Short mmCIF file of C-alpha atoms in Angstrom, two decimals:
data_model
loop_
_atom_site.label_atom_id
_atom_site.label_comp_id
_atom_site.label_asym_id
_atom_site.label_seq_id
_atom_site.Cartn_x
_atom_site.Cartn_y
_atom_site.Cartn_z
CA UNK A 1 53.65 37.31 34.04
CA UNK A 2 50.92 39.50 35.55
CA UNK A 3 52.70 39.35 38.91
CA UNK A 4 55.92 40.60 37.32
CA UNK A 5 53.99 43.46 35.74
CA UNK A 6 52.41 44.35 39.04
CA UNK A 7 55.81 44.48 40.67
CA UNK A 8 56.91 46.75 37.82
CA UNK A 9 53.97 49.04 38.52
CA UNK A 10 54.56 49.02 42.23
CA UNK A 11 58.22 49.77 41.77
CA UNK A 12 57.44 52.68 39.44
CA UNK A 13 58.30 55.96 41.10
CA UNK A 14 58.89 54.15 44.42
CA UNK A 15 60.43 57.36 45.73
CA UNK A 16 57.30 59.26 44.65
CA UNK A 17 54.77 58.43 47.30
CA UNK A 18 51.32 59.82 46.47
CA UNK A 19 50.90 63.22 48.00
CA UNK A 20 47.93 63.57 50.38
CA UNK A 21 45.62 65.76 48.31
CA UNK A 22 44.01 68.63 50.07
CA UNK A 23 40.25 68.41 50.59
CA UNK A 24 37.87 71.10 49.43
CA UNK A 25 39.41 74.25 50.93
CA UNK A 26 37.65 75.90 53.78
CA UNK A 27 38.14 79.40 55.15
CA UNK A 28 41.54 79.94 56.56
CA UNK A 29 41.75 80.96 60.23
CA UNK A 30 44.30 83.12 62.00
CA UNK A 31 43.74 83.84 65.72
CA UNK A 32 45.88 87.01 65.54
CA UNK A 33 43.85 88.78 62.87
CA UNK A 34 40.74 88.53 60.81
CA UNK A 35 41.70 87.29 57.36
CA UNK A 36 40.50 88.94 54.23
CA UNK A 37 37.55 87.21 52.50
CA UNK A 38 37.69 86.91 48.73
CA UNK A 39 34.26 86.55 47.22
CA UNK A 40 34.04 84.85 43.86
CA UNK A 41 31.55 83.49 41.33
CA UNK A 42 31.84 80.09 39.58
CA UNK A 43 30.46 80.06 36.02
CA UNK A 44 30.10 76.97 33.85
CA UNK A 45 30.98 75.21 37.07
CA UNK A 46 31.03 71.57 36.01
CA UNK A 47 32.61 69.47 38.74
CA UNK A 48 33.76 72.58 40.56
CA UNK A 49 37.41 72.12 39.72
CA UNK A 50 37.96 75.86 39.19
CA UNK A 51 36.36 76.65 42.53
CA UNK A 52 38.40 73.90 44.26
CA UNK A 53 41.68 75.22 42.91
CA UNK A 54 40.85 78.81 43.70
CA UNK A 55 39.85 77.91 47.30
CA UNK A 56 43.03 75.97 47.77
CA UNK A 57 45.06 79.03 46.56
CA UNK A 58 43.26 81.35 48.98
CA UNK A 59 43.76 78.93 51.85
CA UNK A 60 47.51 78.75 51.16
CA UNK A 61 47.59 82.53 51.36
CA UNK A 62 45.63 82.49 54.55
CA UNK A 63 42.70 84.20 52.96
CA UNK A 64 39.05 83.34 53.41
CA UNK A 65 37.13 82.56 50.28
CA UNK A 66 33.39 82.57 49.64
CA UNK A 67 31.55 81.46 46.53
CA UNK A 68 28.59 83.84 46.22
CA UNK A 69 27.12 82.60 42.97
CA UNK A 70 27.31 79.44 40.88
CA UNK A 71 26.03 78.67 37.36
CA UNK A 72 25.76 75.24 35.67
CA UNK A 73 23.13 73.74 33.38
CA UNK A 74 23.97 69.99 33.23
CA UNK A 75 21.71 68.22 35.74
CA UNK A 76 24.18 65.52 36.63
CA UNK A 77 26.96 68.10 37.19
CA UNK A 78 24.60 70.11 39.38
CA UNK A 79 23.85 67.07 41.57
CA UNK A 80 27.63 66.28 41.90
CA UNK A 81 28.47 69.86 42.69
CA UNK A 82 25.89 70.12 45.37
CA UNK A 83 27.14 66.92 46.92
CA UNK A 84 30.64 68.27 47.15
CA UNK A 85 29.95 71.91 47.99
CA UNK A 86 26.99 71.73 50.36
CA UNK A 87 26.55 75.53 50.68
CA UNK A 88 25.88 75.92 46.98
CA UNK A 89 22.70 77.54 45.53
CA UNK A 90 23.18 76.77 41.84
CA UNK A 91 21.65 78.92 39.21
CA UNK A 92 21.00 77.72 35.66
CA UNK A 93 21.73 79.23 32.31
CA UNK A 94 23.95 82.23 32.89
CA UNK A 95 22.73 83.87 29.68
CA UNK A 96 19.34 84.15 31.35
CA UNK A 97 20.70 85.88 34.48
CA UNK A 98 20.61 89.61 34.71
CA UNK A 99 24.19 90.63 35.63
CA UNK A 100 23.06 93.30 38.10
CA UNK A 101 21.23 90.59 40.14
CA UNK A 102 24.50 88.75 40.80
CA UNK A 103 25.82 89.48 44.32
CA UNK A 104 28.94 91.58 44.63
CA UNK A 105 32.18 89.59 44.13
CA UNK A 106 35.90 90.08 43.90
CA UNK A 107 36.84 87.47 41.31
CA UNK A 108 35.03 85.89 38.35
CA UNK A 109 36.00 82.19 37.51
CA UNK A 110 34.83 80.61 34.26
CA UNK A 111 35.88 77.60 32.23
CA UNK A 112 33.49 78.53 29.47
CA UNK A 113 32.56 75.83 26.91
CA UNK A 114 35.51 74.75 24.76
CA UNK A 115 33.98 72.93 21.83
CA UNK A 116 33.77 75.92 19.44
CA UNK A 117 37.58 76.33 19.69
CA UNK A 118 38.53 72.69 19.99
CA UNK A 119 40.27 70.54 17.37
CA UNK A 120 37.55 67.94 18.21
CA UNK A 121 34.76 70.42 17.33
CA UNK A 122 33.86 72.44 14.22
CA UNK A 123 36.02 75.42 15.35
CA UNK A 124 33.24 77.97 14.58
CA UNK A 125 34.42 80.21 17.39
CA UNK A 126 32.29 83.28 17.92
CA UNK A 127 29.95 82.06 15.22
CA UNK A 128 28.90 79.37 17.64
CA UNK A 129 26.48 80.11 20.49
CA UNK A 130 28.95 78.75 22.95
CA UNK A 131 31.73 81.00 21.68
CA UNK A 132 29.42 83.91 22.19
CA UNK A 133 29.29 83.03 25.82
CA UNK A 134 32.52 84.99 26.27
CA UNK A 135 30.44 88.14 25.63
CA UNK A 136 28.19 87.07 28.56
CA UNK A 137 31.25 86.99 30.72
CA UNK A 138 32.40 90.32 29.36
CA UNK A 139 29.03 91.89 30.18
CA UNK A 140 29.20 90.62 33.81
CA UNK A 141 32.70 92.01 34.18
CA UNK A 142 31.63 95.36 32.71
CA UNK A 143 28.67 95.73 35.08
CA UNK A 144 30.01 94.15 38.28
CA UNK A 145 33.66 95.47 38.01
CA UNK A 146 35.43 92.81 40.17
CA UNK A 147 39.13 92.94 41.03
CA UNK A 148 39.99 90.21 38.66
CA UNK A 149 39.03 87.11 36.64
CA UNK A 150 40.36 83.66 35.69
CA UNK A 151 39.23 82.11 32.43
CA UNK A 152 40.11 78.61 31.08
CA UNK A 153 39.58 77.07 27.61
CA UNK A 154 41.19 74.63 25.18
CA UNK A 155 44.51 75.53 23.78
CA UNK A 156 42.97 75.74 20.31
CA UNK A 157 41.58 79.14 21.34
CA UNK A 158 45.09 80.56 21.06
CA UNK A 159 45.33 79.73 17.36
CA UNK A 160 41.70 79.85 16.30
CA UNK A 161 41.12 81.99 13.15
CA UNK A 162 44.89 82.61 13.02
CA UNK A 163 44.87 84.07 16.47
CA UNK A 164 42.21 86.70 15.71
CA UNK A 165 39.65 85.22 18.15
CA UNK A 166 42.09 85.55 21.03
CA UNK A 167 42.96 89.08 19.93
CA UNK A 168 39.32 90.03 20.15
CA UNK A 169 38.94 88.52 23.66
CA UNK A 170 42.04 90.28 24.90
CA UNK A 171 41.01 93.63 23.36
CA UNK A 172 37.56 93.46 25.02
CA UNK A 173 39.16 92.71 28.38
CA UNK A 174 41.66 95.53 28.07
CA UNK A 175 38.73 97.87 27.30
CA UNK A 176 37.48 97.18 30.84
CA UNK A 177 40.84 98.40 32.24
CA UNK A 178 42.12 94.99 33.22
CA UNK A 179 45.84 94.14 33.11
CA UNK A 180 45.64 90.82 31.29
CA UNK A 181 47.99 87.84 30.83
CA UNK A 182 47.49 84.53 29.11
CA UNK A 183 49.46 81.28 28.71
CA UNK A 184 48.96 77.80 27.41
CA UNK A 185 49.89 75.40 30.28
CA UNK A 186 50.16 71.64 30.37
CA UNK A 187 48.62 69.97 33.48
CA UNK A 188 51.30 67.25 33.43
CA UNK A 189 53.80 69.89 34.59
CA UNK A 190 51.68 70.69 37.71
CA UNK A 191 51.68 67.31 39.38
CA UNK A 192 48.70 66.00 37.41
CA UNK A 193 49.35 62.55 35.76
CA UNK A 194 47.54 63.66 32.54
CA UNK A 195 48.79 65.57 29.50
CA UNK A 196 46.24 68.26 29.15
CA UNK A 197 47.08 71.65 27.46
CA UNK A 198 44.74 74.52 28.19
CA UNK A 199 44.77 78.25 27.78
CA UNK A 200 44.51 80.35 30.98
CA UNK A 201 43.51 83.98 30.71
CA UNK A 202 43.73 86.12 33.89
CA UNK A 203 43.31 89.80 34.60
CA UNK A 204 43.51 92.14 37.53
CA UNK A 205 42.76 95.83 38.05
CA UNK A 206 45.86 96.53 40.06
CA UNK A 207 48.64 94.33 38.65
CA UNK A 208 49.56 92.17 35.71
CA UNK A 209 49.63 88.50 36.80
CA UNK A 210 52.71 86.62 35.58
CA UNK A 211 51.92 83.20 34.13
CA UNK A 212 55.43 82.31 33.11
CA UNK A 213 58.24 80.20 34.68
CA UNK A 214 56.15 77.82 36.86
CA UNK A 215 58.42 75.17 38.41
CA UNK A 216 57.49 71.84 36.79
CA UNK A 217 56.28 69.03 38.98
CA UNK A 218 55.59 65.57 37.51
CA UNK A 219 53.60 62.61 38.68
CA UNK A 220 53.12 59.30 36.87
CA UNK A 221 50.05 57.21 36.25
CA UNK A 222 51.35 54.63 38.79
CA UNK A 223 50.78 57.05 41.64
CA UNK A 224 47.06 57.16 40.92
CA UNK A 225 46.12 53.51 40.06
CA UNK A 226 43.82 51.66 42.42
CA UNK A 227 45.95 48.54 42.29
CA UNK A 228 43.72 46.06 44.19
CA UNK A 229 40.55 46.95 42.40
CA UNK A 230 38.62 43.85 41.29
CA UNK A 231 38.54 43.25 37.50
CA UNK A 232 35.31 42.51 35.68
CA UNK A 233 36.47 40.50 32.81
CA UNK A 234 34.80 41.00 29.42
CA UNK A 235 35.07 39.28 26.11
CA UNK A 236 37.33 42.09 24.89
CA UNK A 237 39.71 42.10 27.91
CA UNK A 238 39.90 38.30 27.66
CA UNK A 239 40.78 38.60 23.94
CA UNK A 240 43.59 41.16 24.75
CA UNK A 241 44.99 38.80 27.42
CA UNK A 242 44.90 35.85 24.98
CA UNK A 243 46.70 37.75 22.23
CA UNK A 244 49.21 39.82 24.24
CA UNK A 245 51.17 39.62 27.48
CA UNK A 246 50.70 42.54 29.93
CA UNK A 247 54.13 43.88 28.98
CA UNK A 248 53.06 43.96 25.35
CA UNK A 249 49.93 45.92 26.20
CA UNK A 250 51.48 48.74 28.25
CA UNK A 251 51.32 52.07 26.52
CA UNK A 252 49.54 50.75 23.43
CA UNK A 253 46.74 52.45 21.55
CA UNK A 254 43.99 50.17 20.08
CA UNK A 255 42.90 51.72 16.86
CA UNK A 256 43.01 51.38 13.07
CA UNK A 257 44.03 54.95 12.29
CA UNK A 258 47.83 54.81 12.42
CA UNK A 259 50.60 52.24 12.04
CA UNK A 260 53.66 51.67 14.19
CA UNK A 261 54.63 49.52 17.07
CA UNK A 262 52.59 51.47 19.65
CA UNK A 263 49.29 50.56 18.07
CA UNK A 264 47.18 47.39 18.26
CA UNK A 265 44.87 47.04 15.31
CA UNK A 266 41.63 45.11 14.69
CA UNK A 267 43.55 42.65 12.51
CA UNK A 268 46.09 42.07 15.32
CA UNK A 269 43.16 41.01 17.44
CA UNK A 270 41.44 39.26 14.50
CA UNK A 271 38.05 40.69 15.80
CA UNK A 272 36.51 40.41 12.34
CA UNK A 273 37.99 37.10 11.30
CA UNK A 274 41.31 35.30 10.82
CA UNK A 275 44.07 37.25 9.17
CA UNK A 276 47.21 35.54 7.74
CA UNK A 277 50.70 37.01 7.85
CA UNK A 278 50.55 38.36 4.29
CA UNK A 279 47.28 40.02 4.95
CA UNK A 280 48.68 41.72 8.04
CA UNK A 281 51.56 43.06 5.91
CA UNK A 282 49.06 44.39 3.35
CA UNK A 283 46.96 46.13 5.95
CA UNK A 284 49.97 47.68 7.68
CA UNK A 285 51.30 49.07 4.35
CA UNK A 286 47.94 50.40 3.14
CA UNK A 287 47.46 52.06 6.61
CA UNK A 288 50.62 54.17 6.07
CA UNK A 289 50.87 54.45 2.27
CA UNK A 290 47.30 55.68 1.78
CA UNK A 291 48.30 59.01 3.50
CA UNK A 292 50.73 60.02 0.72
CA UNK A 293 49.63 63.29 -0.94
CA UNK A 294 50.87 61.93 -4.27
CA UNK A 295 47.73 59.84 -4.69
CA UNK A 296 45.49 62.87 -4.57
CA UNK A 297 47.52 64.59 -7.24
CA UNK A 298 47.21 61.56 -9.43
CA UNK A 299 43.43 61.48 -8.98
CA UNK A 300 43.08 65.29 -9.47
CA UNK A 301 41.43 65.97 -6.12
CA UNK A 302 42.39 67.79 -2.84
CA UNK A 303 44.38 65.61 -0.52
CA UNK A 304 42.36 63.53 1.94
CA UNK A 305 43.95 61.87 4.93
CA UNK A 306 43.47 58.19 4.04
CA UNK A 307 43.06 57.83 0.31
CA UNK A 308 41.54 54.56 -1.00
CA UNK A 309 44.10 52.79 -3.27
CA UNK A 310 43.40 50.77 -6.38
CA UNK A 311 44.97 47.34 -6.95
CA UNK A 312 47.38 48.89 -9.43
CA UNK A 313 48.46 51.55 -6.84
CA UNK A 314 48.94 48.96 -4.11
CA UNK A 315 51.11 46.89 -6.52
CA UNK A 316 53.59 49.84 -6.61
CA UNK A 317 54.58 49.12 -3.03
CA UNK A 318 53.57 45.49 -2.49
CA UNK A 319 53.61 42.56 -4.87
CA UNK A 320 52.32 39.07 -4.11
CA UNK A 321 50.70 36.40 -6.38
CA UNK A 322 47.65 36.34 -4.12
CA UNK A 323 47.35 40.09 -3.63
CA UNK A 324 43.99 40.57 -5.21
CA UNK A 325 42.44 37.53 -3.46
CA UNK A 326 43.80 38.74 -0.12
CA UNK A 327 42.35 42.21 -0.72
CA UNK A 328 38.90 40.78 -1.56
CA UNK A 329 39.03 38.52 1.52
CA UNK A 330 39.89 41.46 3.77
CA UNK A 331 37.05 43.48 2.26
CA UNK A 332 34.63 40.71 2.82
CA UNK A 333 35.63 40.40 6.50
CA UNK A 334 35.33 44.15 6.98
CA UNK A 335 38.97 45.17 7.46
CA UNK A 336 38.92 47.04 4.16
CA UNK A 337 36.22 48.91 2.29
CA UNK A 338 36.04 49.39 -1.42
CA UNK A 339 35.11 52.96 -2.16
CA UNK A 340 35.63 56.07 -4.30
CA UNK A 341 37.99 58.80 -3.06
CA UNK A 342 36.27 61.90 -1.71
CA UNK A 343 36.65 65.32 -3.28
CA UNK A 344 36.08 68.62 -1.54
CA UNK A 345 32.89 70.52 -2.55
CA UNK A 346 32.01 74.00 -1.23
CA UNK A 347 28.30 74.70 -1.04
CA UNK A 348 27.02 78.00 0.43
CA UNK A 349 30.53 78.67 1.80
CA UNK A 350 30.66 75.32 3.60
CA UNK A 351 33.20 72.71 2.62
CA UNK A 352 32.35 69.02 2.70
CA UNK A 353 33.61 65.74 1.20
CA UNK A 354 31.56 63.78 -1.35
CA UNK A 355 32.41 60.66 -3.27
CA UNK A 356 34.30 61.41 -6.50
CA UNK A 357 32.51 58.89 -8.81
CA UNK A 358 34.68 59.93 -11.74
CA UNK A 359 37.72 58.32 -10.02
CA UNK A 360 38.20 54.57 -9.72
CA UNK A 361 37.31 52.81 -6.51
CA UNK A 362 40.04 51.65 -4.21
CA UNK A 363 40.71 49.77 -0.97
CA UNK A 364 40.73 51.75 2.26
CA UNK A 365 41.10 50.88 5.93
CA UNK A 366 37.87 50.71 7.91
CA UNK A 367 39.13 53.08 10.61
CA UNK A 368 37.48 53.65 13.99
CA UNK A 369 39.30 53.84 17.27
CA UNK A 370 36.03 54.46 19.18
CA UNK A 371 34.69 51.09 17.95
CA UNK A 372 36.79 49.25 20.59
CA UNK A 373 35.77 48.98 24.24
CA UNK A 374 39.27 50.11 25.15
CA UNK A 375 41.20 52.65 23.09
CA UNK A 376 44.42 53.08 25.14
CA UNK A 377 46.32 51.10 27.76
CA UNK A 378 48.16 53.39 30.03
CA UNK A 379 51.87 53.17 30.71
CA UNK A 380 52.28 53.37 34.60
CA UNK A 381 55.64 55.18 34.17
CA UNK A 382 54.14 57.85 31.93
CA UNK A 383 51.27 60.30 32.22
CA UNK A 384 47.81 59.68 30.75
CA UNK A 385 46.94 61.22 27.41
CA UNK A 386 44.34 63.98 27.41
CA UNK A 387 41.09 62.40 28.66
CA UNK A 388 38.42 63.75 26.31
CA UNK A 389 34.76 63.16 27.11
CA UNK A 390 34.20 60.82 24.15
CA UNK A 391 37.15 58.51 24.95
CA UNK A 392 37.95 58.90 28.72
CA UNK A 393 35.93 55.82 29.64
CA UNK A 394 37.76 53.73 27.00
CA UNK A 395 41.12 54.11 28.81
CA UNK A 396 42.54 50.90 30.38
CA UNK A 397 45.25 49.85 32.82
CA UNK A 398 46.99 46.60 33.56
CA UNK A 399 47.00 45.38 37.19
CA UNK A 400 47.79 42.14 38.95
CA UNK A 401 44.15 41.23 38.52
CA UNK A 402 44.17 41.75 34.69
CA UNK A 403 43.23 44.37 32.15
CA UNK A 404 40.39 46.76 33.01
CA UNK A 405 39.11 50.24 32.19
CA UNK A 406 40.11 53.00 34.62
CA UNK A 407 37.82 53.69 37.56
CA UNK A 408 35.98 56.91 38.23
CA UNK A 409 38.38 57.51 41.21
CA UNK A 410 41.37 57.05 38.90
CA UNK A 411 39.83 59.51 36.42
CA UNK A 412 39.47 62.08 39.16
CA UNK A 413 43.03 61.43 40.30
CA UNK A 414 44.32 61.81 36.71
CA UNK A 415 42.61 65.17 36.72
CA UNK A 416 44.11 66.39 40.03
CA UNK A 417 41.08 65.95 42.28
CA UNK A 418 41.49 64.99 45.92
CA UNK A 419 40.18 61.64 47.15
CA UNK A 420 37.79 63.53 49.39
CA UNK A 421 35.92 64.51 46.25
CA UNK A 422 32.93 62.35 45.66
CA UNK A 423 31.54 61.48 42.22
CA UNK A 424 30.47 57.87 42.41
CA UNK A 425 30.49 55.28 39.59
CA UNK A 426 26.79 54.50 39.40
CA UNK A 427 26.72 56.12 36.00
CA UNK A 428 30.14 55.56 34.49
CA UNK A 429 29.44 57.32 31.21
CA UNK A 430 27.97 60.47 32.80
CA UNK A 431 30.90 60.53 35.26
CA UNK A 432 33.48 60.49 32.46
CA UNK A 433 31.54 63.02 30.44
CA UNK A 434 32.18 65.42 33.32
CA UNK A 435 35.78 64.21 33.87
CA UNK A 436 36.64 64.67 30.21
CA UNK A 437 35.50 68.25 30.25
CA UNK A 438 36.80 69.28 33.72
CA UNK A 439 39.47 71.75 34.61
CA UNK A 440 42.57 70.66 36.57
CA UNK A 441 42.48 72.01 40.19
CA UNK A 442 46.29 71.98 40.67
CA UNK A 443 46.78 74.19 37.59
CA UNK A 444 43.93 76.53 38.70
CA UNK A 445 45.61 76.76 42.12
CA UNK A 446 48.97 77.66 40.65
CA UNK A 447 47.42 80.27 38.29
CA UNK A 448 45.18 81.68 41.06
CA UNK A 449 48.16 82.19 43.36
CA UNK A 450 49.70 84.42 40.68
CA UNK A 451 46.40 86.26 40.29
CA UNK A 452 45.52 87.02 43.97
CA UNK A 453 49.06 88.00 45.02
CA UNK A 454 49.72 91.69 44.69
CA UNK A 455 53.32 90.84 44.22
CA UNK A 456 54.99 87.71 42.93
#
């Protein structure tokens, strides 16, 4: 069965041979003339993906590029950056750098921290210290007056505070006499086998860069898999192989938060104990029915995603003589929890959920997709979902050798980095913390080409 799957993977996109990825760009040479050198600074540098994409764009235009200043505060990121860009003298916290001390440069590059605007964060925006980092960028632009800039952030920035945060950013950039454009772009349309939407904001003193109508290029997961990589079998991967064939695993998420055929749940794996067919039906129904807003109205509270349901409420959509005994057994094994619904309480302007002890307790799913060693098995014919730092290392693939988590090299490939880029897998978690927060060099390259060209 695994051999058939491997053939399937090998045959996927057989006309799509992996493109040789360009190494870190070096200065372009032209014997007939001395090429222009574009000096740039790389802020919140991370893995250096922004620098890499910008250098590749310059090289394609036969322009020399020189990074004259780099800022990054994560020690592991600094070590990796220095290993891949040997000429780097990396400075620390950019908020502690006097702008006038930064060498003259032509372009500012910054993928400033995204958590304040991310759906995964608290979305405090400018109220957050990291959100305020934009004003550090603004101050540098104001004092140094470069030709242009390229900023990257999560797509949530476009809609944060009903779009007002972005309006403030654009207004502040226009004040500095930059012609500014912005666009939310998906990396999967730029030859990156990962769905990753980000906002790109660019500005130039002389022209308005056009970030529309890029020609889509697609690449699947299969083009980036290390197919002969040895598999270190774990108790969890062995359990997956015992319960499912490789074909049944492809494209599946392993979590208890949603129903449907594309999910494998804890009770499908019986990780907390045996589950009979009736109990599986009960769990599947509770998983979906608990999200109905009607329950909140009945209980007199604001709707919460995943309402605990009483025995009487469950009986409205499922009847069985052993229903109560099955629910108690599932609670005892840990598939369900017996709890009060939560009501929204606002204290000092901050909303939070607290148990509504005036409402009867009910049965609720014990959700937790991060509790599994693997949360997603990739489909080789598709692109990878967005690799976020907290979950990137929980992404798996099926190969001829069995089920395994993706390698660091695959994580880099899914992010558009060339194989010449060195990260190493000695510290897997730290590596994927960086990969989950990195920018996509191919998208940066495409955007930078629009930025540095005087005419499109």
